[in-house]
Short mmCIF file of C-alpha atoms in Angstrom, two decimals:
data_model
loop_
_atom_site.label_atom_id
_atom_site.label_comp_id
_atom_site.label_asym_id
_atom_site.label_seq_id
_atom_site.Cartn_x
_atom_site.Cartn_y
_atom_site.Cartn_z
CA ASN A 4 16.05 -5.11 11.33
CA ALA A 5 12.40 -3.36 12.81
CA GLY A 6 9.74 -2.79 10.40
CA VAL A 7 8.20 0.27 9.51
CA MET A 8 6.32 1.86 12.62
CA GLN A 9 3.61 4.18 12.80
CA ASN A 10 2.16 5.56 16.04
CA PRO A 11 0.00 6.37 17.68
CA ARG A 12 -1.93 2.99 16.51
CA HIS A 13 -5.09 4.66 17.30
CA LEU A 14 -5.77 8.57 17.61
CA VAL A 15 -9.55 10.03 18.75
CA ARG A 16 -9.66 13.83 17.89
CA ARG A 17 -12.64 16.29 17.90
CA ARG A 18 -13.29 18.11 15.27
CA GLY A 19 -11.61 21.40 15.11
CA GLN A 20 -8.42 19.67 16.80
CA GLU A 21 -5.20 19.07 15.61
CA ALA A 22 -3.67 15.14 14.57
CA ARG A 23 -0.24 14.47 14.28
CA LEU A 24 0.88 10.74 12.65
CA ARG A 25 4.34 9.84 12.89
CA CYS A 26 5.89 7.38 10.77
CA SER A 27 9.31 5.85 11.43
CA PRO A 28 10.90 4.07 7.96
CA MET A 29 12.81 1.16 8.09
CA LYS A 30 16.26 1.62 8.84
CA GLY A 31 18.41 2.61 5.77
CA HIS A 32 14.91 3.67 3.84
CA SER A 33 15.29 6.97 2.73
CA HIS A 34 12.19 7.36 0.82
CA VAL A 35 8.65 7.81 2.45
CA TYR A 36 4.97 7.56 1.64
CA TRP A 37 1.77 8.33 3.25
CA TYR A 38 -1.46 6.70 1.95
CA ARG A 39 -5.11 7.02 3.50
CA GLN A 40 -7.54 4.26 3.31
CA LEU A 41 -11.34 5.62 3.89
CA PRO A 42 -13.89 3.06 5.58
CA GLU A 43 -14.93 0.52 3.09
CA GLU A 44 -12.48 2.17 0.32
CA GLY A 45 -9.19 1.70 -1.25
CA LEU A 46 -6.04 2.78 -0.36
CA LYS A 47 -5.17 6.08 -1.92
CA PHE A 48 -1.85 8.26 -2.09
CA MET A 49 -1.31 11.11 -0.42
CA VAL A 50 2.25 12.29 -0.18
CA TYR A 51 5.80 10.84 -1.18
CA LEU A 52 8.97 12.17 0.71
CA GLN A 53 12.50 11.74 0.87
CA LYS A 54 15.09 13.54 3.45
CA GLU A 55 14.08 17.12 4.05
CA ASN A 56 12.31 16.91 0.42
CA ILE A 57 8.26 16.72 -0.47
CA ILE A 58 8.81 14.84 -3.88
CA ASP A 59 5.16 14.50 -4.81
CA GLU A 60 2.13 15.75 -2.93
CA SER A 61 -0.29 15.44 -5.81
CA GLY A 62 -2.84 13.00 -3.44
CA MET A 63 -2.91 15.35 -0.74
CA PRO A 64 -5.83 18.03 0.00
CA LYS A 65 -4.32 21.54 -0.56
CA GLU A 66 -5.75 22.56 3.07
CA ARG A 67 -5.26 21.65 6.39
CA PHE A 68 -2.62 18.73 5.85
CA SER A 69 0.87 18.89 5.56
CA ALA A 70 3.88 16.34 5.64
CA GLU A 71 7.62 16.53 6.51
CA PHE A 72 10.30 14.20 6.82
CA PRO A 73 13.13 16.17 8.25
CA LYS A 74 16.74 15.01 8.54
CA GLU A 75 16.41 13.49 11.88
CA GLY A 76 13.53 11.94 13.38
CA PRO A 77 10.13 10.50 11.85
CA SER A 78 8.16 11.46 9.19
CA ILE A 79 4.81 13.28 10.64
CA LEU A 80 1.82 13.65 8.57
CA ARG A 81 -0.26 16.74 10.25
CA ILE A 82 -4.03 17.37 9.99
CA GLN A 83 -4.77 20.80 11.26
CA GLN A 84 -8.80 21.72 12.20
CA VAL A 85 -9.80 17.43 11.78
CA VAL A 86 -13.48 17.20 10.35
CA ARG A 87 -15.11 13.81 10.49
CA GLY A 88 -14.64 12.97 6.84
CA ASP A 89 -10.96 12.75 7.75
CA SER A 90 -11.59 9.54 9.96
CA ALA A 91 -9.68 6.77 8.16
CA ALA A 92 -6.90 4.74 8.33
CA TYR A 93 -3.47 6.65 7.57
CA PHE A 94 -0.23 4.33 6.44
CA CYS A 95 3.13 5.06 5.75
CA ALA A 96 5.27 3.38 3.79
CA SER A 97 8.80 3.21 2.90
CA SER A 98 11.61 1.88 0.48
CA PRO A 99 15.05 1.59 -0.55
CA PRO A 100 15.69 3.56 -3.80
CA THR A 101 14.02 1.11 -6.97
CA ALA A 102 12.44 -1.36 -4.60
CA GLU A 103 9.26 -2.56 -3.04
CA GLN A 104 7.28 -0.49 -0.35
CA PHE A 105 7.08 -1.77 3.39
CA PHE A 106 4.31 -0.55 5.00
CA GLY A 107 3.37 0.30 8.71
CA PRO A 108 0.37 -0.82 10.72
CA GLY A 109 -1.42 2.23 10.11
CA THR A 110 -2.61 4.92 12.35
CA ARG A 111 -6.46 5.14 12.86
CA LEU A 112 -7.84 8.33 13.08
CA THR A 113 -11.31 8.51 14.69
CA VAL A 114 -12.74 12.60 14.56
CA LEU A 115 -15.85 12.86 17.05
CA ASP B 269 0.48 4.04 -14.24
CA ALA B 270 -1.43 2.11 -16.61
CA LYS B 271 -5.01 0.40 -15.45
CA THR B 272 -5.50 -3.02 -14.10
CA THR B 273 -8.55 -5.54 -13.83
CA GLN B 274 -9.12 -7.83 -11.22
CA PRO B 275 -12.63 -10.08 -10.16
CA ASN B 276 -14.07 -8.43 -6.94
CA SER B 277 -13.43 -11.55 -4.89
CA MET B 278 -12.70 -15.39 -5.08
CA GLU B 279 -13.15 -18.03 -2.73
CA SER B 280 -10.94 -20.92 -1.87
CA ASN B 281 -10.74 -24.24 0.26
CA GLU B 282 -7.79 -24.84 2.50
CA GLU B 283 -4.95 -26.40 1.58
CA GLU B 284 -5.75 -25.83 -2.06
CA PRO B 285 -3.87 -23.80 -4.99
CA VAL B 286 -5.68 -20.32 -5.65
CA HIS B 287 -5.22 -18.70 -8.92
CA LEU B 288 -5.70 -14.94 -8.76
CA PRO B 289 -6.25 -13.03 -12.34
CA CYS B 290 -5.38 -9.60 -13.19
CA ASN B 291 -5.83 -8.09 -16.67
CA HIS B 292 -3.56 -5.14 -17.67
CA SER B 293 -4.45 -5.00 -21.43
CA THR B 294 -2.74 -1.46 -21.79
CA ILE B 295 0.52 -2.10 -20.08
CA SER B 296 3.84 -0.89 -21.59
CA GLY B 297 7.02 -2.70 -22.00
CA THR B 298 8.55 -0.51 -18.89
CA ASP B 299 5.58 -1.47 -16.44
CA TYR B 300 6.37 -4.27 -13.94
CA ILE B 301 3.96 -6.30 -12.33
CA HIS B 302 3.82 -5.98 -8.58
CA TRP B 303 1.58 -7.91 -6.21
CA TYR B 304 0.55 -6.24 -2.77
CA ARG B 305 -1.97 -7.91 -0.41
CA GLN B 306 -3.87 -6.48 2.58
CA LEU B 307 -4.47 -8.62 5.73
CA PRO B 308 -7.73 -7.60 7.75
CA SER B 309 -6.72 -4.45 9.95
CA GLN B 310 -3.25 -4.53 8.64
CA GLY B 311 -1.10 -2.48 6.29
CA PRO B 312 -0.47 -3.98 2.71
CA GLU B 313 2.43 -6.42 2.24
CA TYR B 314 4.44 -6.84 -0.37
CA VAL B 315 3.84 -10.25 -2.24
CA ILE B 316 6.00 -10.27 -5.66
CA HIS B 317 6.77 -8.78 -8.87
CA GLY B 318 7.91 -9.44 -12.17
CA LEU B 319 8.18 -7.95 -15.86
CA THR B 320 8.12 -10.67 -18.26
CA SER B 321 9.52 -13.91 -16.98
CA ASN B 322 7.38 -15.98 -14.35
CA VAL B 323 8.68 -15.66 -10.76
CA ASN B 324 8.63 -17.65 -7.88
CA ASN B 325 9.28 -16.77 -4.22
CA ARG B 326 8.47 -18.03 -0.97
CA MET B 327 5.20 -16.53 -0.51
CA ALA B 328 3.49 -17.16 -4.23
CA SER B 329 4.41 -17.41 -7.76
CA LEU B 330 3.64 -15.14 -10.54
CA ALA B 331 2.45 -16.34 -13.89
CA ILE B 332 2.89 -13.86 -16.75
CA ALA B 333 1.27 -13.79 -19.87
CA GLU B 334 3.66 -13.92 -23.31
CA ASP B 335 2.10 -10.52 -24.42
CA ARG B 336 2.05 -9.17 -20.75
CA LYS B 337 -1.64 -8.46 -21.08
CA SER B 338 -2.48 -10.72 -18.17
CA SER B 339 -0.87 -12.26 -15.08
CA THR B 340 -1.83 -14.95 -12.09
CA LEU B 341 -0.86 -14.54 -8.81
CA ILE B 342 -0.42 -18.45 -7.70
CA LEU B 343 -0.75 -19.49 -4.20
CA HIS B 344 0.14 -23.08 -3.91
CA ARG B 345 -1.62 -24.15 -0.69
CA ALA B 346 -3.98 -21.39 0.93
CA THR B 347 -4.56 -21.16 4.25
CA LEU B 348 -6.73 -19.47 6.51
CA ARG B 349 -3.79 -16.70 7.05
CA ASP B 350 -3.82 -15.97 3.33
CA ALA B 351 -7.18 -14.03 3.63
CA ALA B 352 -6.40 -10.96 2.44
CA VAL B 353 -7.33 -8.45 -0.41
CA TYR B 354 -4.88 -9.06 -2.81
CA TYR B 355 -3.53 -6.06 -5.43
CA CYS B 356 -2.50 -6.12 -8.28
CA ILE B 357 -0.53 -3.10 -9.62
CA LEU B 358 1.45 -1.53 -12.47
CA ARG B 359 4.69 0.37 -11.67
CA ASP B 360 6.94 2.25 -14.64
CA GLY B 361 10.08 0.79 -14.02
CA ASN B 362 11.82 3.95 -15.49
CA SER B 363 9.90 6.07 -12.94
CA GLY B 364 11.82 5.37 -9.84
CA ASN B 365 10.17 5.35 -6.63
CA THR B 366 6.51 6.10 -7.77
CA PRO B 367 3.91 5.74 -5.52
CA LEU B 368 1.61 2.84 -5.83
CA VAL B 369 -1.86 3.31 -7.65
CA PHE B 370 -4.13 0.84 -5.45
CA GLY B 371 -7.21 -0.14 -7.12
CA LYS B 372 -10.09 -2.38 -5.45
CA GLY B 373 -8.34 -5.45 -5.50
CA THR B 374 -9.59 -9.43 -4.85
CA ARG B 375 -11.10 -10.22 -1.98
CA LEU B 376 -9.69 -13.72 -0.99
CA SER B 377 -11.77 -15.80 1.23
CA VAL B 378 -10.29 -19.06 2.56
CA ILE B 379 -12.78 -21.86 3.80
CA ALA B 380 -11.47 -24.30 6.37
#
């Protein structure tokens, strides 16, 4: 059973471009979470999704950020018009109902 | 989720036991105590969790105080690979798949 997969592992964008981060949960996991880790800081929750539904987006900035977890395919975290402050490591985690979360290796976004 | 308090850093010699403390004086009766760790440049990794009784698994042991206001993660023989940031997190067992709330954790250094 493959673990949580994230791609790309590293992403470089110029200010104003769009960043699309993908997360494929573990097989059988229907719950996906996105977290962000700014340089030298702790992990902060962004959004929690189940298939086709956003359950909790209380940690996601209201503007420029969106997330989806379609019926088929990976979960996508999209950041529009990126700014330097978006540079961070973005981690995805998945879980079955009421169990621990399994994290992916992260996508390291650098905004030039 | 209730707040936890951990030392910022700890140091251990290789092959010796390590006791990582966590205080959670405002824990509620339905809060589970979870431990995750994050190795350098990787996503967090589940270690262990418990409610009232002490727990053992292949990675570690979790000792929970009788009043549940503190707990200790025990690594029986530290290896260089155990150098990581260790996070003690409370999750309400009644709230289903709630996101994890990460604090600053304890940075464990292992000396060869």
